[in-house]
Short mmCIF file of C-alpha atoms and ligand atoms in Angstrom, two decimals:
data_model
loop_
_atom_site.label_atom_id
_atom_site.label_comp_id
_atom_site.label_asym_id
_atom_site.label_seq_id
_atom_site.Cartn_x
_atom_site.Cartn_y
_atom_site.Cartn_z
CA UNK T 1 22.57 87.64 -32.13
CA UNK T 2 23.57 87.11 -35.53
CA UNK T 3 21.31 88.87 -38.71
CA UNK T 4 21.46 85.79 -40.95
CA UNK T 5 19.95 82.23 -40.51
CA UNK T 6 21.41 78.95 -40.80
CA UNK T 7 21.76 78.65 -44.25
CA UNK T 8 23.18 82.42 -44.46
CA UNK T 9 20.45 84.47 -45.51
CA UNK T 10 19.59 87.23 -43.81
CA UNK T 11 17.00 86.89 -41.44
CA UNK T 12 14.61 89.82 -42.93
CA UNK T 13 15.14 88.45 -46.13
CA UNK T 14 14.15 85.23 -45.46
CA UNK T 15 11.05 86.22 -43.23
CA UNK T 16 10.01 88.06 -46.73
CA UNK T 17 10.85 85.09 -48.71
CA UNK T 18 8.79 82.83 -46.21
CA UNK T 19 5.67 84.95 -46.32
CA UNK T 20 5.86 84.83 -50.48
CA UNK T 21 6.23 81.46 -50.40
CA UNK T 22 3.21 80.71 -48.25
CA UNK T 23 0.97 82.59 -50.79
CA UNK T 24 3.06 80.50 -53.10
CA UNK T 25 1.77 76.95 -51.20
CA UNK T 26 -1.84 78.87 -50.10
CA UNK T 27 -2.32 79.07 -54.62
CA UNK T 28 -1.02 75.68 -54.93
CA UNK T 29 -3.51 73.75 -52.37
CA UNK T 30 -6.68 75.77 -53.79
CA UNK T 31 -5.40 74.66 -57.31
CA UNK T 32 -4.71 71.09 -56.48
CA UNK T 33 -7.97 70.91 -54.95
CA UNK T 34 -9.92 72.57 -57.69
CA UNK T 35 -7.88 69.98 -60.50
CA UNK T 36 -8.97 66.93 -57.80
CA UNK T 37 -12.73 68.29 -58.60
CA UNK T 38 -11.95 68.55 -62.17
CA UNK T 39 -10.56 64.96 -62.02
CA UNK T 40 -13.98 63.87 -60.21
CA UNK T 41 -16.48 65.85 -61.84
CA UNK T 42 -15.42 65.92 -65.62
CA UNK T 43 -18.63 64.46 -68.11
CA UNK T 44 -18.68 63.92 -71.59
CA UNK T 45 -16.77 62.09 -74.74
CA UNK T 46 -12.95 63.52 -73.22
CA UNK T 47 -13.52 61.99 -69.84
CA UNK T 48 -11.17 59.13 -70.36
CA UNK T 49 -8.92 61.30 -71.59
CA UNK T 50 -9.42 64.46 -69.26
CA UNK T 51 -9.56 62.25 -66.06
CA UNK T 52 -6.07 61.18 -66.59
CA UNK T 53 -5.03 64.00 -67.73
CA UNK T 54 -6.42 65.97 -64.25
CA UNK T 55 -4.86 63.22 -62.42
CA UNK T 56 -1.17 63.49 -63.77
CA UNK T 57 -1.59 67.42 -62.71
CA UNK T 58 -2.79 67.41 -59.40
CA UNK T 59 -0.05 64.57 -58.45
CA UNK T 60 2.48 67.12 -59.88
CA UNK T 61 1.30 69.62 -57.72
CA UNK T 62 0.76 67.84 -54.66
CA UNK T 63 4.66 67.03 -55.03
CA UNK T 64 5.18 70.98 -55.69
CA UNK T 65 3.27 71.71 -52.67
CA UNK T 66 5.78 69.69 -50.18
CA UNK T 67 8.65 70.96 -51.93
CA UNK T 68 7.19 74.54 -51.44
CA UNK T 69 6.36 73.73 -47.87
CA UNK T 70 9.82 72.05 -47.38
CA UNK T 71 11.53 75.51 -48.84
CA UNK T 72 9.79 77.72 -46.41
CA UNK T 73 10.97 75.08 -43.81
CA UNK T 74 14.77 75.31 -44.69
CA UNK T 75 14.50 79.21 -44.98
CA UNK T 76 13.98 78.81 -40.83
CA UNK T 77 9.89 79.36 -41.08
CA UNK T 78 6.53 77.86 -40.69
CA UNK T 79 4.56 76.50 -43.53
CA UNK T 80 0.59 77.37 -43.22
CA UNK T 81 -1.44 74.19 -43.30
CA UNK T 82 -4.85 75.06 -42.42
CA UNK T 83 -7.43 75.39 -45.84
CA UNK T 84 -9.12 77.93 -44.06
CA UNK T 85 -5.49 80.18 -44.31
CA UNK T 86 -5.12 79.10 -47.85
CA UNK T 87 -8.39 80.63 -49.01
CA UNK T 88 -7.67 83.71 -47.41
CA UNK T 89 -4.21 84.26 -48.87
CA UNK T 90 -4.97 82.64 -52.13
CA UNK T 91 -5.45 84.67 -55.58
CA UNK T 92 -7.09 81.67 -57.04
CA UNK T 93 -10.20 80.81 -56.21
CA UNK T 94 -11.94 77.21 -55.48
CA UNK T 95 -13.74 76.03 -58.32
CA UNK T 96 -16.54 74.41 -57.71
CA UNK T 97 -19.23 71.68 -59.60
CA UNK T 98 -17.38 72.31 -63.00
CA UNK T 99 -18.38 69.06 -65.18
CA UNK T 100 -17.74 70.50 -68.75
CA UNK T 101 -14.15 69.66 -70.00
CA UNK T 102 -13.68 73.00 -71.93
CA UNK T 103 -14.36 74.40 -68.70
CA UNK T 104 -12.23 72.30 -66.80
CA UNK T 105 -9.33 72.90 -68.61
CA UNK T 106 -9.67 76.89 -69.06
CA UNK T 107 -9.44 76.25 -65.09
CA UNK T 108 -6.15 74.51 -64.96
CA UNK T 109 -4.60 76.85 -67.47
CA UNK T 110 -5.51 80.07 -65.36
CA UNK T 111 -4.73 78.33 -62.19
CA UNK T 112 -0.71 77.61 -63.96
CA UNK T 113 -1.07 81.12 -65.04
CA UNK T 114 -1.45 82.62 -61.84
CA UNK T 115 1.21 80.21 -60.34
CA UNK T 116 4.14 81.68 -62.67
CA UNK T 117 3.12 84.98 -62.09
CA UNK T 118 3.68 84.42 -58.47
CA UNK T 119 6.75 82.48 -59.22
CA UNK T 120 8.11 85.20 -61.28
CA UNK T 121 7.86 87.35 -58.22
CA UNK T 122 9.14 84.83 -56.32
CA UNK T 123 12.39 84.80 -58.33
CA UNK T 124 12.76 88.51 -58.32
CA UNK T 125 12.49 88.45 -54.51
CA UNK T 126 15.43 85.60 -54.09
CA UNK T 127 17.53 87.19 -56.72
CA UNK T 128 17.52 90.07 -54.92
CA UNK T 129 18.12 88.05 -51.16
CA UNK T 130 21.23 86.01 -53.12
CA UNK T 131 18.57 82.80 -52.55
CA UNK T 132 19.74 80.80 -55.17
CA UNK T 133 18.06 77.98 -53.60
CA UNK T 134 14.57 79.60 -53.95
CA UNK T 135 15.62 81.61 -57.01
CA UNK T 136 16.50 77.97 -58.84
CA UNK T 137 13.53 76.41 -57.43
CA UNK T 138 11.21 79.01 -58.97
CA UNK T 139 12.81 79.13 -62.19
CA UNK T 140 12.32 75.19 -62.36
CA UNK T 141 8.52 75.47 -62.01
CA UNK T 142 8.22 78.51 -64.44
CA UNK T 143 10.09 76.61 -67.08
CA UNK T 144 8.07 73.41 -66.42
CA UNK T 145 4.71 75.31 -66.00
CA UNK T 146 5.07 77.78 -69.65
CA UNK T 147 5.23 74.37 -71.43
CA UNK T 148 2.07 73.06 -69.79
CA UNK T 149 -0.05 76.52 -70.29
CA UNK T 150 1.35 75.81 -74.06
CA UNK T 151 -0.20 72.63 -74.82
CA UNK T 152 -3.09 73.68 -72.74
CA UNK T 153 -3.59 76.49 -75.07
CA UNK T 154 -3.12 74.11 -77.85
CA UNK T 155 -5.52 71.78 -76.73
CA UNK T 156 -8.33 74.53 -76.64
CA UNK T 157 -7.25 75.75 -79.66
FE1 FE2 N 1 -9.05 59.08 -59.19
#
């Protein structure tokens, strides 16, 4: 039986890969979920602002999330897709009742915090497997996500 999958990889390598990017997708759905809240719950003079805001972030990540899923797919393994799994494996936690903007924000900027921290990992792991698929898709959210935590930052000042 050959060592490496159908894309080439080696098959430990890839069952490593797999397993980071489920903690990968199990962060992602807890974040979406807790920026869907944030989207819902927001109060005060921002809320126009915020609401939109919340909304044009979670769709991001909801996109992120199948493309995560879809990655573990191609590397030959199983995506989890129970909540109950994500909350387990997750570093971030759910967020729940937050209604005050500040607040609400400070949330989505740790949440991208802890998501290129993972990614970073991520990255090291592929570079080391030769997964320049995973490796490239990493780097793509890192780039995209530093900007965000940037005007995040700016916008709390
Ligand atoms: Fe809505």
């Amino acid at each position: 039986m050959s060592d490496t999958n159908t894309i080439g990889l080696h098959e430990a390598s890839a069952s490593q890969l797999a397993e980071k990017l489920n903690e990968l997708l199990a962060n992602y759905q807890i974040f979406y979920m807790n920026v869907r809240g944030y989207h819902w719950n927001v109060k005060g003079r921002q809320f126009f602002q915020l609401h939109e805001k919340f909304e044009e972030f979670y769709t991001d990540l909801l996109t992120k999330v199948d493309e995560v899923a879809e990655r573990i797919l191609t590397l030959g393994h199983t995506p989890v897709h129970a909540y109950s799994d994500y909350v387990k494996i997750a570093r971030i936690e759910e967020d729940k009742n937050v209604h005050d903007g500040e607040a609400c924000v400070r949330g989505v900027l740790q949440g991208y915090q802890t998501l290129i921290e993972l990614q970073r990992e991520l990255l090291s792991l592929a570079s080391d497997a030769d997964d320049e698929g995973t490796a490239a898709q990493a780097g793509d959210y890192i780039r995209e996500q530093e900007k965000t935590v940037w005007m995040l930052g700016a916008y709390l000042g």
